[in-house]
Amino acid sequence: GAGVSQSPRYKVAKRGQDVALRCDPISGHVSLFWYQQALGQGPEFLTYFQNEAQLDKSGLPSDRFFAERPEGSVSTLKIQRTQQEDSAVYLCASSPYKTGGDEQYFGPGTRLTVT
Amino acid sequence: AQKVTQAQTEISVVEKEDVTLDCVYETRDTTYYLFWYKQPPSGELVFLIRRNSFDEQNEISGRYSWNFQKSTSSFNFTITASQVVDSAVYFCALSEVWQGGSEKLVFGKGTKLTVNP
């Protein structure tokens, strides 16, 4: 398919473990976003990439969260020393970045459960 | 600061009823974009509509219509003759033009719509 894909779809981690979540955006999309969605809430912004440059990481909740997009396509969100409050669905979105205000295309998300 | 309020947490209707989902936003910018997304039980957010702050013309797409009123900072969404397949969580979102050129979305908490047969 040509949509945004994320892997794994589900991840269970023991508290203190490190996890890595992958996002494959739509081919050619310049912009990539990560959001965190807690149960029963709307998605909340974490970080934004334009190609390989991380231009906004104001939403990352702590220094345990780290994201990269080294070649301007695939992105990885890494969470170190996971805590129970990190349990959420992590959504990736991409957009073509034409003139601004583009709709963002979302992936299916990775549901992270920290036990 | 940007804020989106969806006061209706849950709505339940019977099939074929019309239903309106409310969205009120706050922003200091004069240029911004408003969105509606649908999140079915499968979890993937599906884009429904985008509206920029300079275009207050209402829009209709099939059974869906949107009413944008800057005077009341509202961007309401109406489903006419609802169907069971419309059951989902609906999110209203706001983005502001950012100097970098692409904009993060600020979402409301969502309205869960259940359409019963």
mmCIF file of C-alpha atoms in Angstrom, chain A residues 9 31 33 35 37 40-43 45 48 50 55-56 58 91 95 97 99-104 106-108, chain B residues 33 35 37 39 42-47 50 91 95 97-110:
data_model
loop_
_atom_site.group_PDB
_atom_site.id
_atom_site.type_symbol
_atom_site.label_atom_id
_atom_site.label_comp_id
_atom_site.label_asym_id
_atom_site.label_seq_id
_atom_site.Cartn_x
_atom_site.Cartn_y
_atom_site.Cartn_z
ATOM 1 C CA ARG A 9 1.716 -2.507 15.805
ATOM 2 C CA SER A 31 7.240 16.390 6.608
ATOM 3 C CA PHE A 33 5.275 14.101 12.678
ATOM 4 C CA TYR A 35 2.104 12.136 18.141
ATOM 5 C CA GLN A 37 -2.346 9.392 22.061
ATOM 6 C CA GLY A 40 -9.561 8.408 25.558
ATOM 7 C CA GLN A 41 -7.625 11.502 24.549
ATOM 8 C CA GLY A 42 -6.737 13.285 21.359
ATOM 9 C CA PRO A 43 -3.280 12.906 19.854
ATOM 10 C CA PHE A 45 2.327 16.433 19.257
ATOM 11 C CA TYR A 48 8.444 17.212 13.690
ATOM 12 C CA GLN A 50 11.389 18.294 7.606
ATOM 13 C CA LEU A 55 12.821 21.260 13.443
ATOM 14 C CA ASP A 56 10.531 20.979 16.434
ATOM 15 C CA SER A 58 8.935 20.795 21.851
ATOM 16 C CA LEU A 91 1.082 7.821 15.831
ATOM 17 C CA SER A 95 2.539 15.383 4.698
ATOM 18 C CA TYR A 97 4.738 20.061 2.472
ATOM 19 C CA THR A 99 2.320 25.450 0.683
ATOM 20 C CA GLY A 100 1.547 24.810 4.303
ATOM 21 C CA GLY A 101 -1.648 23.689 5.950
ATOM 22 C CA ASP A 102 -1.375 20.292 4.310
ATOM 23 C CA GLU A 103 -3.474 17.507 5.671
ATOM 24 C CA GLN A 104 -1.438 14.956 7.544
ATOM 25 C CA PHE A 106 -1.608 9.042 9.683
ATOM 26 C CA GLY A 107 -0.314 5.553 10.157
ATOM 27 C CA PRO A 108 -2.142 2.886 12.186
ATOM 28 C CA TYR B 33 -6.123 25.815 9.421
ATOM 29 C CA PHE B 35 -9.326 19.980 10.309
ATOM 30 C CA TYR B 37 -10.413 13.590 11.398
ATOM 31 C CA GLN B 39 -10.882 7.536 14.066
ATOM 32 C CA SER B 42 -9.413 0.185 13.893
ATOM 33 C CA GLY B 43 -7.526 3.207 15.218
ATOM 34 C CA GLU B 44 -6.220 4.908 12.095
ATOM 35 C CA LEU B 45 -7.005 8.606 11.798
ATOM 36 C CA VAL B 46 -8.769 9.407 8.553
ATOM 37 C CA PHE B 47 -8.681 12.944 7.145
ATOM 38 C CA ARG B 50 -9.350 21.094 5.902
ATOM 39 C CA PHE B 91 -11.460 14.850 16.237
ATOM 40 C CA SER B 95 -2.786 24.217 13.072
ATOM 41 C CA VAL B 97 1.339 28.599 10.108
ATOM 42 C CA TRP B 98 4.787 28.047 11.526
ATOM 43 C CA GLN B 99 7.919 29.673 10.225
ATOM 44 C CA GLY B 100 9.346 26.327 9.247
ATOM 45 C CA GLY B 101 6.470 25.868 6.849
ATOM 46 C CA SER B 102 4.677 22.876 8.240
ATOM 47 C CA GLU B 103 2.441 22.859 11.202
ATOM 48 C CA LYS B 104 1.777 20.585 14.109
ATOM 49 C CA LEU B 105 -1.840 19.790 14.816
ATOM 50 C CA VAL B 106 -3.504 20.590 18.120
ATOM 51 C CA PHE B 107 -6.383 18.195 18.651
ATOM 52 C CA GLY B 108 -9.501 18.323 20.749
ATOM 53 C CA LYS B 109 -10.295 15.409 23.013
ATOM 54 C CA GLY B 110 -12.677 13.938 20.487
#
